[in-house]
Amino acid sequence: MTFVVTLIVTLLLIAIPFPSAMALVLPHFGVLFVVWWALMRNYRLSMTLLMLASIPMDVAYGTALGLHALIFALLAYLLTLLGPRVRQVNWLRQSVVVFLVLLLAAAASYWGRTLTGQDPEFLLLVVQALCTALAWAPMRLLFEWLAHLTGEPEVRTS
Amino acid sequence: MRPLFSQTSVAAVRLMIAATFSVAVMFIDVRFDALNGVRQVVKTMLWPVEQLAALPSVTVGHIGNWAVGHSRLVERLESLALENERLRTEQLKLQTLRAENSELRRLLSVRERVNERLLQAQIQRLSNDPFVHRATINRGQLAGVVVGQPVLSADGLVGQVVMVYPHASDVLLMTDSTHQLPVQVTRTRVRSIAMGVGRLDQLELRNLPDTVDIVIGDLIETSGLGGRFQPGIPVAYVTEVIRSPGQPFVRVVAEPVAPLSRLSLLMVDVSERGGS
C-alpha cells in the first residue's frame, strides 16, 4: 500500500507542468522515490517492484523504456549497501551521500542516453544530481509522512 | 517479500541481471519500436494523474483570466478585431493566389497539393527531463491524430507526432537531439538536414560544404524530401555561420522560428497521412 501511494505521489510530482526553463534545476522525483525506498525501507523492496515502478517513470519523462530501470537498479544496489550507516547520520550528511551516489547514477544515465541516440551534457546531469540531493531532506519527510498515513512501521534514524 | 540485496555477491549478480535486462529493453524500444503498445497502455493509465497534476496551474490560469480588468479586456478585444480585419484582407489575397497557383499547376500538369486540414491543440505539459524535448498535447487518436503528422504553430514548424493515445499525443519537438529534418535555405535552395541539439532555441545544419552560400538571417524551410512534411514550412533563421580554417565543412546554427519554450496553442496537420 505504501509503495503504491508513494509511487502515485511521485508520478504526480513528475507530471506537474513546470516551465521548460526550470527543467534544468528540477529535482528528479523518481530518483528520490527510489533513494527513500532503498535507504529507509529496503527490506520491503524487491527488484520486480523496482522494475515495474521504472516503466511509468520512463513514460512520464519520455525517455526510452529501460533507462530508469537501469538507474534504479544501480541506485538500489549502492544505497542498500550503504543503507545501515547512512540512516544513522543527519540529513545534511545523508544529502552528501545521496549526491555522490547520484553522480554514479548520472554516469549510468549518460551512458544509457547516449546509447539511445540522445546527446546529453554530463554537466547538466551533475547539476540535476545536485538539485535532487538538495531536495532529499524535504522529500524524505514527505515520504515518511505518507508511510505514516498508510500505517507503515517507522524506521529509527538519527 | 524478499529483501532486495541480502548479500553483496548476490546483490552484484542481481544488479548485473537487472542492468542487462534494462539495456535489452532500451535496445528493443529504441531500435525496433516494439514496446509502443506498453507505452500507450501506461500513458493511458497515467492520464488521470496528469490531469490531476495540471489542475493547480489550470486553476491559476482561470483565476488570472478572471482577474484581468475590464479595460484591458476591451483593449485586447479591439486589437483582436483589428488583427481579424487584417487577416481577412490577407485571406482575400491568398484566395486569388491559390486560384492562380492552381491554374499554373494545371498548366504544368503537376498534381494539386492536398488542402491542409489543421486541428487545433493545446500543450498540456512539456517533459520535465531536460534532455527530452517532448510535449503532450490534448488531441489524440479520437480526434484523428496519427503518428508522423507535422505539428505547427502560427510562426512555423514545431515538430511531429511520435506517439498517439486516445485523448492525447506526444509531439517530438524538432530541437530534440534525436530529431532530424530535411530542410532548404529559402533564398538559395541549398538543401541540408536540420538537427536538434537538445536546446529549445537552437538547431544545427551540419556537413554543408565550406563554399556554401548561406548568411546570417537566412530563412530555413522544410524541403519536402522524405515525404513527411510539405515543402515551404518555415523552420528557423540562421544565427551563426562557423567556418573553421582547414575544415571542409561549415557549421550553421539556427534559431527556430516558433518560440518553442513559450508555446501553448498548436496545430496538427491532419491532412498528412503520417507514418512511423
GROMACS .gro file of C-alpha atoms in nm:
model
  434
    1MET     CA    1   0.000   0.000   0.000
    2THR     CA    2   0.276   0.245   0.098
    3PHE     CA    3   0.462   0.160  -0.222
    4VAL     CA    4   0.160   0.240  -0.439
    5VAL     CA    5   0.083   0.565  -0.253
    6THR     CA    6   0.441   0.691  -0.269
    7LEU     CA    7   0.461   0.592  -0.637
    8ILE     CA    8   0.141   0.783  -0.722
    9VAL     CA    9   0.260   1.092  -0.532
   10THR     CA   10   0.595   1.072  -0.714
   11LEU     CA   11   0.419   1.046  -1.051
   12LEU     CA   12   0.202   1.345  -0.957
   13LEU     CA   13   0.514   1.548  -0.881
   14ILE     CA   14   0.671   1.440  -1.211
   15ALA     CA   15   0.355   1.528  -1.405
   16ILE     CA   16   0.325   1.883  -1.269
   17PRO     CA   17   0.376   2.111  -1.571
   18PHE     CA   18   0.673   2.330  -1.479
   19PRO     CA   19   0.808   2.597  -1.718
   20SER     CA   20   1.064   2.449  -1.959
   21ALA     CA   21   1.338   2.678  -1.822
   22MET     CA   22   1.301   2.507  -1.483
   23ALA     CA   23   1.374   2.159  -1.621
   24LEU     CA   24   1.746   2.204  -1.553
   25VAL     CA   25   1.702   2.274  -1.183
   26LEU     CA   26   1.412   2.041  -1.109
   27PRO     CA   27   1.496   1.751  -0.878
   28HIS     CA   28   1.444   1.407  -1.024
   29PHE     CA   29   1.147   1.296  -0.812
   30GLY     CA   30   1.162   0.940  -0.948
   31VAL     CA   31   1.518   0.900  -0.825
   32LEU     CA   32   1.423   1.039  -0.481
   33PHE     CA   33   1.145   0.781  -0.463
   34VAL     CA   34   1.400   0.502  -0.513
   35VAL     CA   35   1.650   0.664  -0.277
   36TRP     CA   36   1.390   0.671   0.000
   37TRP     CA   37   1.288   0.310  -0.053
   38ALA     CA   38   1.645   0.184  -0.084
   39LEU     CA   39   1.769   0.377   0.219
   40MET     CA   40   1.472   0.368   0.453
   41ARG     CA   41   1.264   0.064   0.361
   42ASN     CA   42   1.494  -0.165   0.162
   43TYR     CA   43   1.363  -0.472   0.348
   44ARG     CA   44   1.023  -0.403   0.185
   45LEU     CA   45   1.152  -0.351  -0.167
   46SER     CA   46   1.200  -0.610  -0.441
   47MET     CA   47   1.367  -0.590  -0.779
   48THR     CA   48   1.038  -0.673  -0.953
   49LEU     CA   49   0.865  -0.377  -0.787
   50LEU     CA   50   1.154  -0.153  -0.880
   51MET     CA   51   1.144  -0.260  -1.245
   52LEU     CA   52   0.766  -0.210  -1.258
   53ALA     CA   53   0.795   0.135  -1.099
   54SER     CA   54   1.051   0.238  -1.359
   55ILE     CA   55   0.807   0.192  -1.651
   56PRO     CA   56   0.569   0.482  -1.566
   57MET     CA   57   0.876   0.699  -1.494
   58ASP     CA   58   1.010   0.631  -1.844
   59VAL     CA   59   0.670   0.710  -1.993
   60ALA     CA   60   0.624   1.025  -1.784
   61TYR     CA   61   0.970   1.160  -1.866
   62GLY     CA   62   0.953   1.047  -2.230
   63THR     CA   63   1.279   0.852  -2.212
   64ALA     CA   64   1.347   0.510  -2.365
   65LEU     CA   65   1.187   0.223  -2.174
   66GLY     CA   66   1.453   0.063  -1.955
   67LEU     CA   67   1.660   0.375  -1.884
   68HIS     CA   68   1.508   0.432  -1.542
   69ALA     CA   69   1.522   0.058  -1.465
   70LEU     CA   70   1.900   0.076  -1.514
   71ILE     CA   71   1.935   0.386  -1.294
   72PHE     CA   72   1.703   0.248  -1.026
   73ALA     CA   73   1.886  -0.087  -1.009
   74LEU     CA   74   2.222   0.086  -0.966
   75LEU     CA   75   2.085   0.326  -0.704
   76ALA     CA   76   1.916   0.049  -0.511
   77TYR     CA   77   2.234  -0.160  -0.515
   78LEU     CA   78   2.458   0.122  -0.388
   79LEU     CA   79   2.215   0.260  -0.131
   80THR     CA   80   2.118  -0.077   0.008
   81LEU     CA   81   2.485  -0.150   0.073
   82LEU     CA   82   2.534   0.191   0.235
   83GLY     CA   83   2.191   0.199   0.400
   84PRO     CA   84   2.257   0.099   0.764
   85ARG     CA   85   2.539   0.353   0.802
   86VAL     CA   86   2.371   0.636   0.611
   87ARG     CA   87   2.048   0.603   0.810
   88GLN     CA   88   2.235   0.691   1.130
   89VAL     CA   89   2.375   1.026   1.015
   90ASN     CA   90   2.192   1.361   0.998
   91TRP     CA   91   2.003   1.482   0.689
   92LEU     CA   92   2.287   1.703   0.570
   93ARG     CA   93   2.537   1.416   0.557
   94GLN     CA   94   2.269   1.195   0.404
   95SER     CA   95   2.226   1.455   0.128
   96VAL     CA   96   2.601   1.448   0.061
   97VAL     CA   97   2.599   1.068   0.032
   98VAL     CA   98   2.289   1.085  -0.189
   99PHE     CA   99   2.466   1.338  -0.413
  100LEU     CA  100   2.772   1.114  -0.450
  101VAL     CA  101   2.556   0.812  -0.531
  102LEU     CA  102   2.354   1.021  -0.776
  103LEU     CA  103   2.676   1.115  -0.955
  104LEU     CA  104   2.734   0.746  -1.028
  105ALA     CA  105   2.372   0.715  -1.138
  106ALA     CA  106   2.427   1.021  -1.361
  107ALA     CA  107   2.717   0.840  -1.528
  108ALA     CA  108   2.489   0.539  -1.593
  109SER     CA  109   2.218   0.774  -1.719
  110TYR     CA  110   2.468   0.945  -1.951
  111TRP     CA  111   2.574   0.610  -2.093
  112GLY     CA  112   2.215   0.491  -2.136
  113ARG     CA  113   2.106   0.815  -2.302
  114THR     CA  114   2.398   0.807  -2.543
  115LEU     CA  115   2.302   0.451  -2.628
  116THR     CA  116   1.951   0.567  -2.720
  117GLY     CA  117   2.070   0.844  -2.953
  118GLN     CA  118   2.049   1.141  -2.717
  119ASP     CA  119   2.333   1.387  -2.681
  120PRO     CA  120   2.327   1.488  -2.314
  121GLU     CA  121   2.571   1.723  -2.144
  122PHE     CA  122   2.723   1.549  -1.842
  123LEU     CA  123   2.749   1.878  -1.653
  124LEU     CA  124   2.372   1.920  -1.669
  125LEU     CA  125   2.330   1.571  -1.526
  126VAL     CA  126   2.561   1.674  -1.240
  127VAL     CA  127   2.350   1.987  -1.180
  128GLN     CA  128   2.038   1.772  -1.176
  129ALA     CA  129   2.206   1.534  -0.927
  130LEU     CA  130   2.289   1.832  -0.703
  131CYS     CA  131   1.933   1.968  -0.717
  132THR     CA  132   1.798   1.620  -0.644
  133ALA     CA  133   2.030   1.578  -0.344
  134LEU     CA  134   1.920   1.918  -0.212
  135ALA     CA  135   1.559   1.806  -0.233
  136TRP     CA  136   1.632   1.485  -0.040
  137ALA     CA  137   1.553   1.622   0.307
  138PRO     CA  138   1.203   1.760   0.231
  139MET     CA  139   1.116   1.461   0.013
  140ARG     CA  140   1.224   1.223   0.289
  141LEU     CA  141   0.984   1.399   0.524
  142LEU     CA  142   0.706   1.376   0.265
  143PHE     CA  143   0.759   1.003   0.212
  144GLU     CA  144   0.782   0.941   0.589
  145TRP     CA  145   0.453   1.123   0.631
  146LEU     CA  146   0.293   0.915   0.355
  147ALA     CA  147   0.430   0.598   0.517
  148HIS     CA  148   0.286   0.710   0.850
  149LEU     CA  149  -0.052   0.774   0.686
  150THR     CA  150  -0.059   0.427   0.534
  151GLY     CA  151   0.037   0.258   0.861
  152GLU     CA  152   0.392   0.162   0.762
  153PRO     CA  153   0.610   0.091   1.071
  154GLU     CA  154   0.872   0.361   1.131
  155VAL     CA  155   1.245   0.303   1.099
  156ARG     CA  156   1.471   0.454   1.365
  157THR     CA  157   1.706   0.716   1.224
  158SER     CA  158   1.921   0.993   1.368
  159MET     CA  159   0.856  -1.003   0.020
  160ARG     CA  160   1.219  -1.096  -0.045
  161PRO     CA  161   1.483  -0.845   0.063
  162LEU     CA  162   1.634  -0.661  -0.230
  163PHE     CA  163   2.006  -0.722  -0.171
  164SER     CA  164   2.076  -0.959   0.120
  165GLN     CA  165   2.439  -1.045   0.045
  166THR     CA  166   2.697  -0.850  -0.150
  167SER     CA  167   2.769  -1.124  -0.405
  168VAL     CA  168   2.400  -1.193  -0.461
  169ALA     CA  169   2.349  -0.819  -0.487
  170ALA     CA  170   2.609  -0.785  -0.759
  171VAL     CA  171   2.454  -1.072  -0.955
  172ARG     CA  172   2.108  -0.915  -0.927
  173LEU     CA  173   2.246  -0.581  -1.036
  174MET     CA  174   2.406  -0.743  -1.339
  175ILE     CA  175   2.083  -0.919  -1.434
  176ALA     CA  176   1.879  -0.601  -1.388
  177ALA     CA  177   2.130  -0.393  -1.587
  178THR     CA  178   2.137  -0.646  -1.873
  179PHE     CA  179   1.757  -0.660  -1.878
  180SER     CA  180   1.732  -0.278  -1.879
  181VAL     CA  181   1.979  -0.237  -2.163
  182ALA     CA  182   1.799  -0.507  -2.365
  183VAL     CA  183   1.466  -0.330  -2.312
  184MET     CA  184   1.620   0.005  -2.414
  185PHE     CA  185   1.764  -0.150  -2.728
  186ILE     CA  186   1.432  -0.313  -2.825
  187ASP     CA  187   1.240   0.009  -2.756
  188VAL     CA  188   1.471   0.239  -2.949
  189ARG     CA  189   1.575   0.020  -3.241
  190PHE     CA  190   1.255  -0.173  -3.314
  191ASP     CA  191   0.977   0.043  -3.161
  192ALA     CA  192   0.841  -0.288  -3.033
  193LEU     CA  193   0.724  -0.155  -2.697
  194ASN     CA  194   0.495   0.125  -2.818
  195GLY     CA  195   0.195  -0.078  -2.702
  196VAL     CA  196   0.331  -0.087  -2.346
  197ARG     CA  197   0.396   0.287  -2.360
  198GLN     CA  198   0.042   0.354  -2.482
  199VAL     CA  199  -0.118   0.144  -2.207
  200VAL     CA  200   0.093   0.303  -1.932
  201LYS     CA  201   0.037   0.655  -2.065
  202THR     CA  202  -0.339   0.595  -2.075
  203MET     CA  203  -0.322   0.477  -1.713
  204LEU     CA  204  -0.123   0.790  -1.623
  205TRP     CA  205  -0.379   1.020  -1.785
  206PRO     CA  206  -0.582   1.084  -1.465
  207VAL     CA  207  -0.259   1.152  -1.273
  208GLU     CA  208  -0.150   1.405  -1.536
  209GLN     CA  209  -0.491   1.575  -1.528
  210LEU     CA  210  -0.473   1.598  -1.150
  211ALA     CA  211  -0.118   1.735  -1.160
  212ALA     CA  212  -0.218   2.000  -1.413
  213LEU     CA  213  -0.519   2.110  -1.208
  214PRO     CA  214  -0.338   2.378  -0.997
  215SER     CA  215  -0.183   2.551  -1.298
  216VAL     CA  216  -0.513   2.536  -1.492
  217THR     CA  217  -0.696   2.683  -1.192
  218VAL     CA  218  -0.438   2.960  -1.151
  219GLY     CA  219  -0.473   3.035  -1.525
  220HIS     CA  220  -0.853   3.063  -1.494
  221ILE     CA  221  -0.824   3.287  -1.188
  222GLY     CA  222  -0.569   3.501  -1.373
  223ASN     CA  223  -0.806   3.542  -1.669
  224TRP     CA  224  -1.094   3.624  -1.438
  225ALA     CA  225  -0.888   3.885  -1.256
  226VAL     CA  226  -0.793   4.073  -1.574
  227GLY     CA  227  -0.956   4.414  -1.566
  228HIS     CA  228  -1.244   4.523  -1.792
  229SER     CA  229  -1.038   4.798  -1.963
  230ARG     CA  230  -0.761   4.550  -2.052
  231LEU     CA  231  -1.019   4.310  -2.195
  232VAL     CA  232  -1.171   4.585  -2.411
  233GLU     CA  233  -0.820   4.684  -2.526
  234ARG     CA  234  -0.743   4.322  -2.616
  235LEU     CA  235  -1.075   4.284  -2.797
  236GLU     CA  236  -1.004   4.593  -3.006
  237SER     CA  237  -0.658   4.470  -3.102
  238LEU     CA  238  -0.802   4.128  -3.194
  239ALA     CA  239  -1.071   4.294  -3.408
  240LEU     CA  240  -0.802   4.489  -3.594
  241GLU     CA  241  -0.594   4.173  -3.638
  242ASN     CA  242  -0.903   3.993  -3.766
  243GLU     CA  243  -0.965   4.265  -4.027
  244ARG     CA  244  -0.605   4.240  -4.143
  245LEU     CA  245  -0.622   3.861  -4.168
  246ARG     CA  246  -0.946   3.876  -4.367
  247THR     CA  247  -0.780   4.109  -4.618
  248GLU     CA  248  -0.479   3.877  -4.634
  249GLN     CA  249  -0.714   3.584  -4.693
  250LEU     CA  250  -0.872   3.760  -4.993
  251LYS     CA  251  -0.527   3.799  -5.146
  252LEU     CA  252  -0.448   3.438  -5.060
  253GLN     CA  253  -0.761   3.314  -5.239
  254THR     CA  254  -0.652   3.491  -5.557
  255LEU     CA  255  -0.302   3.348  -5.524
  256ARG     CA  256  -0.439   2.999  -5.458
  257ALA     CA  257  -0.654   3.014  -5.773
  258GLU     CA  258  -0.356   3.138  -5.971
  259ASN     CA  259  -0.134   2.866  -5.827
  260SER     CA  260  -0.393   2.603  -5.907
  261GLU     CA  261  -0.414   2.723  -6.267
  262LEU     CA  262  -0.033   2.720  -6.305
  263ARG     CA  263  -0.015   2.370  -6.159
  264ARG     CA  264  -0.281   2.255  -6.406
  265LEU     CA  265  -0.087   2.406  -6.697
  266LEU     CA  266   0.232   2.237  -6.576
  267SER     CA  267   0.044   1.909  -6.521
  268VAL     CA  268   0.157   1.900  -6.159
  269ARG     CA  269  -0.070   1.724  -5.912
  270GLU     CA  270  -0.273   1.955  -5.690
  271ARG     CA  271  -0.147   1.969  -5.336
  272VAL     CA  272  -0.394   1.836  -5.081
  273ASN     CA  273  -0.564   2.114  -4.889
  274GLU     CA  274  -0.434   2.147  -4.538
  275ARG     CA  275  -0.665   2.042  -4.259
  276LEU     CA  276  -0.537   2.178  -3.932
  277LEU     CA  277  -0.653   2.057  -3.595
  278GLN     CA  278  -0.608   2.296  -3.306
  279ALA     CA  279  -0.443   2.151  -2.996
  280GLN     CA  280  -0.311   2.275  -2.666
  281ILE     CA  281   0.011   2.176  -2.495
  282GLN     CA  282  -0.067   2.002  -2.169
  283ARG     CA  283   0.288   1.961  -2.050
  284LEU     CA  284   0.647   1.952  -2.163
  285SER     CA  285   0.872   1.671  -2.044
  286ASN     CA  286   1.049   1.764  -1.721
  287ASP     CA  287   1.359   1.579  -1.841
  288PRO     CA  288   1.600   1.849  -1.966
  289PHE     CA  289   1.733   1.618  -2.240
  290VAL     CA  290   1.395   1.515  -2.382
  291HIS     CA  291   1.206   1.771  -2.588
  292ARG     CA  292   0.862   1.620  -2.598
  293ALA     CA  293   0.527   1.785  -2.545
  294THR     CA  294   0.198   1.621  -2.463
  295ILE     CA  295  -0.097   1.776  -2.647
  296ASN     CA  296  -0.468   1.736  -2.572
  297ARG     CA  297  -0.563   1.574  -2.905
  298GLY     CA  298  -0.524   1.206  -2.974
  299GLN     CA  299  -0.648   0.908  -3.170
  300LEU     CA  300  -1.012   1.004  -3.117
  301ALA     CA  301  -0.951   1.341  -3.284
  302GLY     CA  302  -0.787   1.179  -3.588
  303VAL     CA  303  -0.423   1.229  -3.494
  304VAL     CA  304  -0.179   0.965  -3.620
  305VAL     CA  305   0.193   0.912  -3.574
  306GLY     CA  306   0.408   1.117  -3.810
  307GLN     CA  307   0.177   1.414  -3.862
  308PRO     CA  308   0.351   1.753  -3.860
  309VAL     CA  309   0.279   1.992  -3.575
  310LEU     CA  310   0.286   2.365  -3.647
  311SER     CA  311   0.242   2.692  -3.466
  312ALA     CA  312   0.136   3.027  -3.610
  313ASP     CA  313   0.505   3.102  -3.680
  314GLY     CA  314   0.632   2.776  -3.825
  315LEU     CA  315   0.716   2.413  -3.768
  316VAL     CA  316   0.724   2.277  -3.414
  317GLY     CA  317   0.779   1.903  -3.456
  318GLN     CA  318   0.593   1.583  -3.529
  319VAL     CA  319   0.361   1.340  -3.355
  320VAL     CA  320   0.554   1.037  -3.228
  321MET     CA  321   0.303   0.863  -3.001
  322VAL     CA  322  -0.075   0.866  -3.006
  323TYR     CA  323  -0.306   0.784  -2.716
  324PRO     CA  324  -0.688   0.801  -2.714
  325HIS     CA  325  -0.709   1.152  -2.563
  326ALA     CA  326  -0.357   1.285  -2.610
  327SER     CA  327  -0.046   1.266  -2.825
  328ASP     CA  328   0.326   1.307  -2.773
  329VAL     CA  329   0.496   1.556  -3.001
  330LEU     CA  330   0.871   1.532  -3.054
  331LEU     CA  331   0.997   1.888  -3.088
  332MET     CA  332   1.240   1.949  -3.374
  333THR     CA  333   1.504   2.061  -3.120
  334ASP     CA  334   1.524   1.715  -2.957
  335SER     CA  335   1.868   1.567  -3.005
  336THR     CA  336   1.719   1.260  -3.177
  337HIS     CA  337   1.525   1.467  -3.434
  338GLN     CA  338   1.650   1.533  -3.787
  339LEU     CA  339   1.464   1.729  -4.051
  340PRO     CA  340   1.524   1.772  -4.426
  341VAL     CA  341   1.539   2.147  -4.492
  342GLN     CA  342   1.645   2.401  -4.751
  343VAL     CA  343   1.758   2.761  -4.739
  344THR     CA  344   1.471   2.967  -4.885
  345ARG     CA  345   1.699   3.217  -5.063
  346THR     CA  346   1.937   2.973  -5.234
  347ARG     CA  347   1.752   2.636  -5.223
  348VAL     CA  348   2.058   2.473  -5.067
  349ARG     CA  349   1.942   2.150  -4.906
  350SER     CA  350   2.056   2.018  -4.569
  351ILE     CA  351   1.947   1.832  -4.256
  352ALA     CA  352   1.850   2.036  -3.950
  353MET     CA  353   1.946   1.851  -3.636
  354GLY     CA  354   1.823   1.915  -3.284
  355VAL     CA  355   2.097   1.970  -3.030
  356GLY     CA  356   1.889   1.945  -2.711
  357ARG     CA  357   1.835   2.319  -2.671
  358LEU     CA  358   1.493   2.475  -2.730
  359ASP     CA  359   1.645   2.778  -2.904
  360GLN     CA  360   1.890   2.602  -3.135
  361LEU     CA  361   1.914   2.382  -3.442
  362GLU     CA  362   2.224   2.288  -3.637
  363LEU     CA  363   2.292   2.231  -4.003
  364ARG     CA  364   2.599   2.012  -4.034
  365ASN     CA  365   2.815   1.892  -4.318
  366LEU     CA  366   2.748   2.182  -4.550
  367PRO     CA  367   3.046   2.249  -4.780
  368ASP     CA  368   3.271   2.542  -4.689
  369THR     CA  369   3.177   2.723  -5.010
  370VAL     CA  370   2.803   2.716  -4.944
  371ASP     CA  371   2.611   3.041  -4.992
  372ILE     CA  372   2.449   3.096  -4.653
  373VAL     CA  373   2.444   3.408  -4.438
  374ILE     CA  374   2.308   3.514  -4.100
  375GLY     CA  375   1.938   3.591  -4.123
  376ASP     CA  376   1.860   3.337  -4.398
  377LEU     CA  377   1.528   3.162  -4.353
  378ILE     CA  378   1.533   2.782  -4.343
  379GLU     CA  379   1.221   2.593  -4.450
  380THR     CA  380   1.119   2.232  -4.494
  381SER     CA  381   1.238   2.087  -4.825
  382GLY     CA  382   0.969   1.823  -4.854
  383LEU     CA  383   1.226   1.548  -4.900
  384GLY     CA  384   1.142   1.237  -4.706
  385GLY     CA  385   0.772   1.293  -4.767
  386ARG     CA  386   0.691   1.369  -4.404
  387PHE     CA  387   0.647   1.747  -4.424
  388GLN     CA  388   0.511   1.964  -4.702
  389PRO     CA  389   0.780   2.188  -4.855
  390GLY     CA  390   0.796   2.553  -4.759
  391ILE     CA  391   0.707   2.543  -4.389
  392PRO     CA  392   0.928   2.798  -4.208
  393VAL     CA  393   1.166   2.625  -3.966
  394ALA     CA  394   1.439   2.859  -3.841
  395TYR     CA  395   1.654   3.165  -3.902
  396VAL     CA  396   2.031   3.132  -3.940
  397THR     CA  397   2.201   3.297  -3.642
  398GLU     CA  398   2.560   3.183  -3.681
  399VAL     CA  399   2.781   3.050  -3.961
  400ILE     CA  400   3.100   2.894  -3.825
  401ARG     CA  401   3.378   2.842  -4.079
  402SER     CA  402   3.685   2.675  -3.930
  403PRO     CA  403   4.009   2.724  -4.128
  404GLY     CA  404   4.124   2.399  -4.287
  405GLN     CA  405   3.790   2.228  -4.237
  406PRO     CA  406   3.593   2.122  -4.547
  407PHE     CA  407   3.255   2.176  -4.380
  408VAL     CA  408   3.080   2.473  -4.229
  409ARG     CA  409   2.865   2.454  -3.914
  410VAL     CA  410   2.544   2.654  -3.926
  411VAL     CA  411   2.347   2.740  -3.612
  412ALA     CA  412   1.983   2.845  -3.645
  413GLU     CA  413   1.708   2.959  -3.412
  414PRO     CA  414   1.361   2.806  -3.456
  415VAL     CA  415   1.100   3.045  -3.592
  416ALA     CA  416   0.842   2.914  -3.344
  417PRO     CA  417   0.915   3.014  -2.983
  418LEU     CA  418   0.924   2.656  -2.855
  419SER     CA  419   0.968   2.742  -2.487
  420ARG     CA  420   0.661   2.968  -2.478
  421LEU     CA  421   0.418   2.773  -2.694
  422SER     CA  422   0.068   2.699  -2.579
  423LEU     CA  423  -0.153   2.655  -2.887
  424LEU     CA  424  -0.051   2.429  -3.174
  425MET     CA  425  -0.193   2.296  -3.499
  426VAL     CA  426  -0.169   1.933  -3.606
  427ASP     CA  427  -0.171   1.892  -3.982
  428VAL     CA  428  -0.422   1.607  -4.000
  429SER     CA  429  -0.431   1.618  -4.381
  430GLU     CA  430  -0.093   1.442  -4.376
  431ARG     CA  431  -0.125   1.067  -4.355
  432GLY     CA  432   0.170   1.032  -4.120
  433GLY     CA  433   0.370   0.711  -4.092
  434SER     CA  434   0.610   0.559  -3.844
   0.00000   0.00000   0.00000
